[in-house]
Amino acid sequence: MTQHEHEARRPDPQPAFSEALRPTRRIFLRGAVAGAAGAAGMIATGAATGSAAAAAPGGFPDYRYVRTLLTPSRLKYNPTGEIIFPCIRGVYDKLSSPLGRYYLYYGPHDAPGGICLAYGDSLEGPFTEYPANPIVPNDWQPHYKVSHVASPHVLWNEDVKELWLYFHGENSTTRLARSKDGITFTYDKVVLTTAMMPTGSTETSYARVFRHDLPARGARYVMLFMLNNQSNHRDIAWGWSKDGRDWTFDQQPLVRHTDVGAVNVGGPHLLSRNGSTYVVYNTDKESGGNLMITEVGNDFGRRDHLGVFYDSGTAAPENGRSASPSFGTDHGVPYMIYEAGERLQGSIALARG
């Protein structure tokens, strides 16, 4: 897979953990899956080659909760008491004078929402809230005025040396804004609406975009997003683009909720390992609240549902639900930053592979 933004390994020693790692259990939807590829490195958007032992489906690391990074009650910008959808990006090798080595994008979902930023020098934290949040509001004249904006996903676009922000508002519309410094953004355009999907679609949101070559489709970028319709059961959908701005969307879901026995699935992220490509996504709490994994292959022609990628703990802060993962590697150690807790009641947490 050739799409990925690589995080440089830290030259300093790996910092110690102040909280014990907790074990997790694994549940598989079907049979045993390959797990003998521990020597191969994980590559993800925002991640570099990892060295942790393989334990999860597809040979991925067995991520374990470490600590909470952001809690709504401790944030200055906290209009709704909830935050969702973290996106972590290493910027130290991309920006001339960043606030920290890592930028963590997030935000509340409910009105008025707002795209927010925190920054830090380690994936383990601490992260400092940017004092002028939100960096993108729900009223951005003359471009839009909506009830809320949410779910930031930031892509480093190497072609133009910019950070590209994909976000939704309303739930039916995904938008693109662009930045040279990761803080001040220029509005670009709408990239996805329900009108681009089958009749009856009601939500096209929570999009993440990845650099991934699909030569047969003339594409260099892939978008994953959550699709809802009048049945009110959410699926994972996808599209492809040559430039990250103009898109073609598959009219059939990539992963249906029924494929994994869930009421809803969402929060998708693309990963690659051992020469293949995978989608990691969450189920609703009533359906287990876990992160699941499906192998789609480098050409997106496969649909192998491999089971549980990360099994949520019953204790706080997860309380039986993990969602919307983002991945990074620091000093060769893989990390996952994700929503922990019941929807619209949780925090942003860190797990280590």
mmCIF file of C-alpha atoms in Angstrom:
data_model
loop_
_atom_site.group_PDB
_atom_site.id
_atom_site.type_symbol
_atom_site.label_atom_id
_atom_site.label_comp_id
_atom_site.label_asym_id
_atom_site.label_seq_id
_atom_site.Cartn_x
_atom_site.Cartn_y
_atom_site.Cartn_z
ATOM 1 C CA MET A 1 0.000 0.000 0.000
ATOM 2 C CA THR A 2 1.452 3.348 -1.025
ATOM 3 C CA GLN A 3 -0.911 5.904 0.429
ATOM 4 C CA HIS A 4 0.441 6.530 3.845
ATOM 5 C CA GLU A 5 1.843 9.419 5.819
ATOM 6 C CA HIS A 6 4.723 8.169 7.929
ATOM 7 C CA GLU A 7 5.398 9.402 11.453
ATOM 8 C CA ALA A 8 9.121 9.668 12.198
ATOM 9 C CA ARG A 9 10.424 7.598 15.073
ATOM 10 C CA ARG A 10 11.353 9.549 18.149
ATOM 11 C CA PRO A 11 15.096 9.738 18.874
ATOM 12 C CA ASP A 12 14.590 9.888 22.634
ATOM 13 C CA PRO A 13 13.879 6.855 24.857
ATOM 14 C CA GLN A 14 10.344 5.531 25.060
ATOM 15 C CA PRO A 15 8.588 7.236 28.022
ATOM 16 C CA ALA A 16 7.292 5.170 30.887
ATOM 17 C CA PHE A 17 3.598 4.521 31.447
ATOM 18 C CA SER A 18 1.893 5.716 34.590
ATOM 19 C CA GLU A 19 -1.141 3.460 34.228
ATOM 20 C CA ALA A 20 -1.172 -0.320 33.976
ATOM 21 C CA LEU A 21 -2.144 -1.899 30.683
ATOM 22 C CA ARG A 22 -5.226 -4.039 30.960
ATOM 23 C CA PRO A 23 -5.730 -7.310 29.103
ATOM 24 C CA THR A 24 -8.511 -7.744 26.556
ATOM 25 C CA ARG A 25 -10.358 -10.757 25.225
ATOM 26 C CA ARG A 26 -10.962 -11.580 21.569
ATOM 27 C CA ILE A 27 -14.149 -12.799 19.939
ATOM 28 C CA PHE A 28 -14.105 -13.911 16.312
ATOM 29 C CA LEU A 29 -17.065 -13.959 13.968
ATOM 30 C CA ARG A 30 -15.738 -16.881 12.003
ATOM 31 C CA GLY A 31 -12.896 -19.304 12.537
ATOM 32 C CA ALA A 32 -9.290 -18.553 13.267
ATOM 33 C CA VAL A 33 -7.514 -15.724 11.499
ATOM 34 C CA ALA A 34 -3.925 -15.218 10.545
ATOM 35 C CA GLY A 35 -1.844 -13.893 13.408
ATOM 36 C CA ALA A 36 1.704 -15.008 12.640
ATOM 37 C CA ALA A 37 2.905 -11.833 10.968
ATOM 38 C CA GLY A 38 4.238 -10.067 14.059
ATOM 39 C CA ALA A 39 7.515 -9.170 12.389
ATOM 40 C CA ALA A 40 5.804 -7.141 9.689
ATOM 41 C CA GLY A 41 5.240 -3.420 10.345
ATOM 42 C CA MET A 42 1.856 -1.739 10.529
ATOM 43 C CA ILE A 43 1.298 1.150 8.151
ATOM 44 C CA ALA A 44 -1.587 3.549 8.640
ATOM 45 C CA THR A 45 -2.363 7.123 7.845
ATOM 46 C CA GLY A 46 -0.356 8.972 10.439
ATOM 47 C CA ALA A 47 1.614 5.836 11.341
ATOM 48 C CA ALA A 48 4.949 4.251 10.574
ATOM 49 C CA THR A 49 6.355 0.756 10.811
ATOM 50 C CA GLY A 50 5.494 -0.764 14.180
ATOM 51 C CA SER A 51 7.286 -3.447 16.145
ATOM 52 C CA ALA A 52 4.711 -4.739 18.633
ATOM 53 C CA ALA A 53 3.821 -8.407 18.792
ATOM 54 C CA ALA A 54 0.874 -9.456 16.648
ATOM 55 C CA ALA A 55 -2.213 -10.669 18.461
ATOM 56 C CA ALA A 56 -5.254 -9.236 16.690
ATOM 57 C CA PRO A 57 -6.883 -10.354 13.420
ATOM 58 C CA GLY A 58 -4.743 -9.764 10.344
ATOM 59 C CA GLY A 59 -1.578 -9.784 12.449
ATOM 60 C CA PHE A 60 -2.197 -6.358 13.998
ATOM 61 C CA PRO A 61 -1.007 -5.485 17.508
ATOM 62 C CA ASP A 62 -3.197 -6.226 20.475
ATOM 63 C CA TYR A 63 -4.014 -2.671 21.545
ATOM 64 C CA ARG A 64 -4.640 -2.092 25.250
ATOM 65 C CA TYR A 65 -6.031 0.938 27.032
ATOM 66 C CA VAL A 66 -3.421 3.192 28.647
ATOM 67 C CA ARG A 67 -5.022 6.489 29.676
ATOM 68 C CA THR A 68 -7.533 9.218 28.905
ATOM 69 C CA LEU A 69 -6.158 12.138 26.894
ATOM 70 C CA LEU A 70 -9.094 14.580 26.766
ATOM 71 C CA THR A 71 -12.161 14.869 28.988
ATOM 72 C CA PRO A 72 -14.906 17.390 28.105
ATOM 73 C CA SER A 73 -15.247 18.775 31.638
ATOM 74 C CA ARG A 74 -11.589 19.839 31.610
ATOM 75 C CA LEU A 75 -11.807 21.757 28.335
ATOM 76 C CA LYS A 76 -12.349 25.491 28.014
ATOM 77 C CA TYR A 77 -14.437 25.044 24.856
ATOM 78 C CA ASN A 78 -17.153 22.693 26.077
ATOM 79 C CA PRO A 79 -20.566 23.788 24.794
ATOM 80 C CA THR A 80 -22.268 20.381 25.055
ATOM 81 C CA GLY A 81 -20.329 18.261 27.548
ATOM 82 C CA GLU A 82 -19.257 15.736 24.891
ATOM 83 C CA ILE A 83 -16.484 15.232 22.342
ATOM 84 C CA ILE A 84 -16.036 12.696 19.544
ATOM 85 C CA PHE A 85 -13.957 11.508 16.604
ATOM 86 C CA PRO A 86 -10.252 12.138 17.314
ATOM 87 C CA CYS A 87 -7.740 12.481 14.493
ATOM 88 C CA ILE A 88 -4.039 12.465 15.371
ATOM 89 C CA ARG A 89 -1.368 13.884 13.065
ATOM 90 C CA GLY A 90 2.387 14.195 13.407
ATOM 91 C CA VAL A 91 3.268 17.695 12.173
ATOM 92 C CA TYR A 92 6.852 18.156 13.380
ATOM 93 C CA ASP A 93 8.224 17.060 9.993
ATOM 94 C CA LYS A 94 5.569 18.901 7.955
ATOM 95 C CA LEU A 95 5.122 22.373 9.479
ATOM 96 C CA SER A 96 7.850 24.956 10.015
ATOM 97 C CA SER A 97 6.920 26.000 13.567
ATOM 98 C CA PRO A 98 4.123 23.832 14.990
ATOM 99 C CA LEU A 99 2.741 24.255 18.494
ATOM 100 C CA GLY A 100 3.773 20.670 19.255
ATOM 101 C CA ARG A 101 4.998 17.531 17.570
ATOM 102 C CA TYR A 102 1.445 16.192 17.307
ATOM 103 C CA TYR A 103 -1.876 17.842 16.500
ATOM 104 C CA LEU A 104 -5.002 16.155 17.847
ATOM 105 C CA TYR A 105 -8.229 17.225 16.138
ATOM 106 C CA TYR A 106 -11.613 16.506 17.759
ATOM 107 C CA GLY A 107 -14.813 18.310 18.699
ATOM 108 C CA PRO A 108 -18.297 18.066 20.134
ATOM 109 C CA HIS A 109 -20.987 16.684 17.865
ATOM 110 C CA ASP A 110 -24.192 18.281 19.082
ATOM 111 C CA ALA A 111 -25.060 21.850 18.134
ATOM 112 C CA PRO A 112 -23.096 24.021 17.764
ATOM 113 C CA GLY A 113 -20.292 21.463 17.493
ATOM 114 C CA GLY A 114 -17.042 22.940 16.230
ATOM 115 C CA ILE A 115 -13.735 21.580 14.977
ATOM 116 C CA CYS A 116 -11.165 21.765 17.775
ATOM 117 C CA LEU A 117 -7.421 21.313 18.189
ATOM 118 C CA ALA A 118 -5.099 20.156 20.958
ATOM 119 C CA TYR A 119 -1.338 19.758 20.668
ATOM 120 C CA GLY A 120 1.435 17.843 22.404
ATOM 121 C CA ASP A 121 4.940 16.443 22.039
ATOM 122 C CA SER A 122 4.104 12.781 22.632
ATOM 123 C CA LEU A 123 1.268 10.530 21.582
ATOM 124 C CA GLU A 124 0.951 9.629 25.259
ATOM 125 C CA GLY A 125 0.185 13.260 26.059
ATOM 126 C CA PRO A 126 -0.290 15.533 27.721
ATOM 127 C CA PHE A 127 -2.206 17.491 25.106
ATOM 128 C CA THR A 128 -2.875 21.212 25.500
ATOM 129 C CA GLU A 129 -6.155 22.666 24.300
ATOM 130 C CA TYR A 130 -5.738 25.348 21.641
ATOM 131 C CA PRO A 131 -6.990 28.539 23.335
ATOM 132 C CA ALA A 132 -9.031 29.824 20.383
ATOM 133 C CA ASN A 133 -11.158 26.721 19.753
ATOM 134 C CA PRO A 134 -13.138 26.063 17.696
ATOM 135 C CA ILE A 135 -10.853 26.551 14.723
ATOM 136 C CA VAL A 136 -13.793 25.823 12.381
ATOM 137 C CA PRO A 137 -17.281 26.904 13.571
ATOM 138 C CA ASN A 138 -20.787 25.995 12.451
ATOM 139 C CA ASP A 139 -21.235 29.423 10.850
ATOM 140 C CA TRP A 140 -18.639 30.150 8.160
ATOM 141 C CA GLN A 141 -19.986 32.840 5.887
ATOM 142 C CA PRO A 142 -20.469 32.928 2.975
ATOM 143 C CA HIS A 143 -19.922 29.182 2.717
ATOM 144 C CA TYR A 144 -22.452 27.732 5.143
ATOM 145 C CA LYS A 145 -24.485 28.182 8.310
ATOM 146 C CA VAL A 146 -25.551 24.867 9.857
ATOM 147 C CA SER A 147 -26.652 23.557 13.251
ATOM 148 C CA HIS A 148 -23.280 21.886 13.854
ATOM 149 C CA VAL A 149 -19.974 20.807 12.339
ATOM 150 C CA ALA A 150 -18.166 17.722 13.610
ATOM 151 C CA SER A 151 -15.960 14.663 12.908
ATOM 152 C CA PRO A 152 -12.658 16.218 11.771
ATOM 153 C CA HIS A 153 -10.329 14.070 9.702
ATOM 154 C CA VAL A 154 -7.085 15.737 8.630
ATOM 155 C CA LEU A 155 -4.970 14.399 5.764
ATOM 156 C CA TRP A 156 -1.455 15.582 4.957
ATOM 157 C CA ASN A 157 -1.591 16.189 1.202
ATOM 158 C CA GLU A 158 1.998 15.790 0.077
ATOM 159 C CA ASP A 159 1.186 17.015 -3.442
ATOM 160 C CA VAL A 160 0.416 20.533 -2.243
ATOM 161 C CA LYS A 161 2.090 20.468 1.209
ATOM 162 C CA GLU A 162 -1.194 21.222 2.989
ATOM 163 C CA LEU A 163 -3.327 19.744 5.735
ATOM 164 C CA TRP A 164 -6.751 18.921 4.303
ATOM 165 C CA LEU A 165 -9.655 18.823 6.745
ATOM 166 C CA TYR A 166 -12.740 16.737 5.972
ATOM 167 C CA PHE A 167 -15.705 17.341 8.302
ATOM 168 C CA HIS A 168 -19.470 17.073 8.317
ATOM 169 C CA GLY A 169 -22.265 19.548 8.902
ATOM 170 C CA GLU A 170 -25.138 18.792 8.644
ATOM 171 C CA ASN A 171 -25.039 14.995 8.860
ATOM 172 C CA SER A 172 -25.962 14.879 5.181
ATOM 173 C CA THR A 173 -22.928 16.837 3.966
ATOM 174 C CA THR A 174 -19.167 16.305 4.105
ATOM 175 C CA ARG A 175 -16.945 19.321 3.412
ATOM 176 C CA LEU A 176 -13.283 20.080 2.726
ATOM 177 C CA ALA A 177 -11.111 22.907 4.060
ATOM 178 C CA ARG A 178 -7.348 23.405 3.552
ATOM 179 C CA SER A 179 -4.522 24.797 5.665
ATOM 180 C CA LYS A 180 -0.799 25.531 5.536
ATOM 181 C CA ASP A 181 -0.384 25.548 9.328
ATOM 182 C CA GLY A 182 -3.069 23.159 10.602
ATOM 183 C CA ILE A 183 -4.823 25.963 12.506
ATOM 184 C CA THR A 184 -6.118 28.509 9.991
ATOM 185 C CA PHE A 185 -8.208 26.890 7.280
ATOM 186 C CA THR A 186 -9.519 28.068 3.920
ATOM 187 C CA TYR A 187 -12.858 26.674 2.805
ATOM 188 C CA ASP A 188 -12.709 24.572 -0.341
ATOM 189 C CA LYS A 189 -15.936 22.749 -1.246
ATOM 190 C CA VAL A 190 -18.577 20.129 -0.512
ATOM 191 C CA VAL A 191 -17.211 16.696 -1.376
ATOM 192 C CA LEU A 192 -20.094 14.384 -0.424
ATOM 193 C CA THR A 193 -23.844 14.650 0.128
ATOM 194 C CA THR A 194 -26.729 12.224 0.436
ATOM 195 C CA ALA A 195 -27.734 13.244 -3.111
ATOM 196 C CA MET A 196 -24.621 11.409 -4.375
ATOM 197 C CA MET A 197 -25.804 8.151 -2.800
ATOM 198 C CA PRO A 198 -28.882 5.967 -3.404
ATOM 199 C CA THR A 199 -32.330 7.506 -3.061
ATOM 200 C CA GLY A 200 -33.455 7.479 0.558
ATOM 201 C CA SER A 201 -29.990 8.107 1.998
ATOM 202 C CA THR A 202 -30.219 10.339 5.085
ATOM 203 C CA GLU A 203 -26.634 10.625 6.397
ATOM 204 C CA THR A 204 -23.207 10.724 4.728
ATOM 205 C CA SER A 205 -20.853 11.666 7.535
ATOM 206 C CA TYR A 206 -17.864 10.682 9.711
ATOM 207 C CA ALA A 207 -15.618 10.532 6.664
ATOM 208 C CA ARG A 208 -11.915 9.726 6.713
ATOM 209 C CA VAL A 209 -9.707 10.102 3.629
ATOM 210 C CA PHE A 210 -6.508 8.163 2.920
ATOM 211 C CA ARG A 211 -3.789 8.203 0.312
ATOM 212 C CA HIS A 212 -4.240 4.841 -1.400
ATOM 213 C CA ASP A 213 -3.598 3.957 -5.032
ATOM 214 C CA LEU A 214 -6.333 2.225 -7.049
ATOM 215 C CA PRO A 215 -4.768 2.082 -10.537
ATOM 216 C CA ALA A 216 -7.746 0.339 -12.136
ATOM 217 C CA ARG A 217 -9.962 3.246 -11.065
ATOM 218 C CA GLY A 218 -7.437 5.991 -11.827
ATOM 219 C CA ALA A 219 -7.561 6.948 -8.148
ATOM 220 C CA ARG A 220 -4.994 7.967 -5.543
ATOM 221 C CA TYR A 221 -7.303 8.607 -2.575
ATOM 222 C CA VAL A 222 -9.969 6.586 -0.794
ATOM 223 C CA MET A 223 -12.778 7.907 1.410
ATOM 224 C CA LEU A 224 -14.552 5.822 4.046
ATOM 225 C CA PHE A 225 -17.726 7.142 5.667
ATOM 226 C CA MET A 226 -20.909 6.216 7.475
ATOM 227 C CA LEU A 227 -24.069 5.861 5.393
ATOM 228 C CA ASN A 228 -27.587 5.882 6.800
ATOM 229 C CA ASN A 229 -30.950 5.561 5.115
ATOM 230 C CA GLN A 230 -34.631 5.438 5.999
ATOM 231 C CA SER A 231 -34.190 2.050 7.663
ATOM 232 C CA ASN A 232 -32.034 3.840 10.280
ATOM 233 C CA HIS A 233 -29.343 1.158 10.177
ATOM 234 C CA ARG A 234 -25.891 2.575 9.475
ATOM 235 C CA ASP A 235 -23.340 0.977 7.131
ATOM 236 C CA ILE A 236 -19.792 1.749 5.973
ATOM 237 C CA ALA A 237 -19.570 3.200 2.457
ATOM 238 C CA TRP A 238 -16.640 4.284 0.329
ATOM 239 C CA GLY A 239 -15.455 6.320 -2.642
ATOM 240 C CA TRP A 240 -12.319 7.080 -4.646
ATOM 241 C CA SER A 241 -10.684 10.138 -6.167
ATOM 242 C CA LYS A 242 -7.647 11.130 -8.209
ATOM 243 C CA ASP A 243 -7.116 14.398 -6.309
ATOM 244 C CA GLY A 244 -9.010 14.238 -2.974
ATOM 245 C CA ARG A 245 -11.531 16.859 -4.139
ATOM 246 C CA ASP A 246 -13.755 15.251 -6.781
ATOM 247 C CA TRP A 247 -15.105 11.838 -5.895
ATOM 248 C CA THR A 248 -16.853 8.766 -7.241
ATOM 249 C CA PHE A 249 -18.841 6.743 -4.709
ATOM 250 C CA ASP A 250 -19.783 3.090 -4.724
ATOM 251 C CA GLN A 251 -23.552 2.876 -4.496
ATOM 252 C CA GLN A 252 -23.350 -0.324 -2.451
ATOM 253 C CA PRO A 253 -22.034 -0.393 1.131
ATOM 254 C CA LEU A 254 -18.509 -1.583 1.731
ATOM 255 C CA VAL A 255 -19.508 -3.159 5.070
ATOM 256 C CA ARG A 256 -23.165 -3.671 5.934
ATOM 257 C CA HIS A 257 -24.316 -3.715 9.537
ATOM 258 C CA THR A 258 -25.816 -7.152 8.910
ATOM 259 C CA ASP A 259 -22.398 -8.493 7.863
ATOM 260 C CA VAL A 260 -21.255 -8.367 11.484
ATOM 261 C CA GLY A 261 -24.577 -8.780 13.277
ATOM 262 C CA ALA A 262 -24.832 -5.159 14.381
ATOM 263 C CA VAL A 263 -27.600 -2.576 14.458
ATOM 264 C CA ASN A 264 -25.161 0.137 13.310
ATOM 265 C CA VAL A 265 -21.528 0.351 12.225
ATOM 266 C CA GLY A 266 -19.477 3.538 11.805
ATOM 267 C CA GLY A 267 -16.220 5.360 12.484
ATOM 268 C CA PRO A 268 -14.187 3.600 9.757
ATOM 269 C CA HIS A 269 -10.396 3.779 9.402
ATOM 270 C CA LEU A 270 -8.120 2.287 6.731
ATOM 271 C CA LEU A 271 -5.069 0.225 7.728
ATOM 272 C CA SER A 272 -2.552 -1.858 5.835
ATOM 273 C CA ARG A 273 -0.426 -4.818 6.892
ATOM 274 C CA ASN A 274 1.390 -7.731 5.279
ATOM 275 C CA GLY A 275 0.576 -6.537 1.759
ATOM 276 C CA SER A 276 -3.182 -6.216 2.239
ATOM 277 C CA THR A 277 -5.689 -3.527 3.219
ATOM 278 C CA TYR A 278 -8.233 -3.525 6.033
ATOM 279 C CA VAL A 279 -11.067 -1.383 7.396
ATOM 280 C CA VAL A 280 -11.468 -1.005 11.164
ATOM 281 C CA TYR A 281 -14.802 0.330 12.430
ATOM 282 C CA ASN A 282 -17.046 0.350 15.492
ATOM 283 C CA THR A 283 -20.376 -1.241 16.301
ATOM 284 C CA ASP A 284 -23.044 0.372 18.449
ATOM 285 C CA LYS A 285 -22.919 -0.400 22.158
ATOM 286 C CA GLU A 286 -26.001 -2.606 22.024
ATOM 287 C CA SER A 287 -24.209 -4.733 19.410
ATOM 288 C CA GLY A 288 -21.067 -5.100 21.499
ATOM 289 C CA GLY A 289 -19.485 -1.651 21.304
ATOM 290 C CA ASN A 290 -16.259 -3.092 19.917
ATOM 291 C CA LEU A 291 -13.944 -2.205 17.051
ATOM 292 C CA MET A 292 -14.249 -4.725 14.219
ATOM 293 C CA ILE A 293 -11.985 -5.440 11.237
ATOM 294 C CA THR A 294 -12.720 -6.400 7.633
ATOM 295 C CA GLU A 295 -10.087 -7.223 5.023
ATOM 296 C CA VAL A 296 -10.931 -5.486 1.741
ATOM 297 C CA GLY A 297 -7.653 -6.091 -0.119
ATOM 298 C CA ASN A 298 -5.554 -3.539 -1.917
ATOM 299 C CA ASP A 299 -8.124 -3.244 -4.717
ATOM 300 C CA PHE A 300 -11.121 -3.264 -2.326
ATOM 301 C CA GLY A 301 -12.325 -6.481 -3.929
ATOM 302 C CA ARG A 302 -12.441 -8.600 -0.758
ATOM 303 C CA ARG A 303 -15.003 -8.683 2.040
ATOM 304 C CA ASP A 304 -13.474 -10.908 4.713
ATOM 305 C CA HIS A 305 -14.958 -10.055 8.109
ATOM 306 C CA LEU A 306 -12.313 -11.088 10.609
ATOM 307 C CA GLY A 307 -13.977 -10.300 13.911
ATOM 308 C CA VAL A 308 -13.048 -8.119 16.873
ATOM 309 C CA PHE A 309 -10.065 -5.806 16.431
ATOM 310 C CA TYR A 310 -10.369 -4.220 19.888
ATOM 311 C CA ASP A 311 -12.622 -5.503 22.658
ATOM 312 C CA SER A 312 -14.018 -2.690 24.790
ATOM 313 C CA GLY A 313 -13.755 -3.008 28.549
ATOM 314 C CA THR A 314 -16.769 -2.768 30.813
ATOM 315 C CA ALA A 315 -15.066 -0.366 33.248
ATOM 316 C CA ALA A 316 -14.578 3.381 32.820
ATOM 317 C CA PRO A 317 -13.697 5.123 30.628
ATOM 318 C CA GLU A 318 -14.851 2.683 27.929
ATOM 319 C CA ASN A 319 -18.005 1.508 29.686
ATOM 320 C CA GLY A 320 -18.588 -1.061 26.968
ATOM 321 C CA ARG A 321 -17.955 1.159 23.936
ATOM 322 C CA SER A 322 -14.947 2.146 21.822
ATOM 323 C CA ALA A 323 -15.282 3.997 18.528
ATOM 324 C CA SER A 324 -13.763 6.148 15.775
ATOM 325 C CA PRO A 325 -10.106 5.099 16.027
ATOM 326 C CA SER A 326 -7.144 7.077 14.716
ATOM 327 C CA PHE A 327 -3.654 5.579 14.601
ATOM 328 C CA GLY A 328 -0.072 6.752 15.019
ATOM 329 C CA THR A 329 3.393 5.437 15.819
ATOM 330 C CA ASP A 330 5.868 7.019 18.232
ATOM 331 C CA HIS A 331 9.423 5.630 18.503
ATOM 332 C CA GLY A 332 8.299 2.469 16.721
ATOM 333 C CA VAL A 333 5.460 1.848 19.173
ATOM 334 C CA PRO A 334 1.942 1.774 17.678
ATOM 335 C CA TYR A 335 -0.841 3.724 19.363
ATOM 336 C CA MET A 336 -4.579 4.059 18.862
ATOM 337 C CA ILE A 337 -6.495 7.189 19.895
ATOM 338 C CA TYR A 338 -10.252 6.696 20.053
ATOM 339 C CA GLU A 339 -13.608 7.549 21.576
ATOM 340 C CA ALA A 340 -14.059 5.801 24.929
ATOM 341 C CA GLY A 341 -17.487 5.599 26.510
ATOM 342 C CA GLU A 342 -21.114 5.764 25.584
ATOM 343 C CA ARG A 343 -21.948 7.883 22.579
ATOM 344 C CA LEU A 344 -21.953 11.621 23.410
ATOM 345 C CA GLN A 345 -20.916 10.817 26.982
ATOM 346 C CA GLY A 346 -17.307 9.767 26.534
ATOM 347 C CA SER A 347 -13.752 11.002 26.334
ATOM 348 C CA ILE A 348 -10.735 10.656 24.046
ATOM 349 C CA ALA A 349 -8.523 7.756 25.137
ATOM 350 C CA LEU A 350 -5.171 6.202 24.237
ATOM 351 C CA ALA A 351 -4.322 2.528 23.695
ATOM 352 C CA ARG A 352 -0.895 1.035 23.029
ATOM 353 C CA GLY A 353 -0.065 -1.878 20.744
#
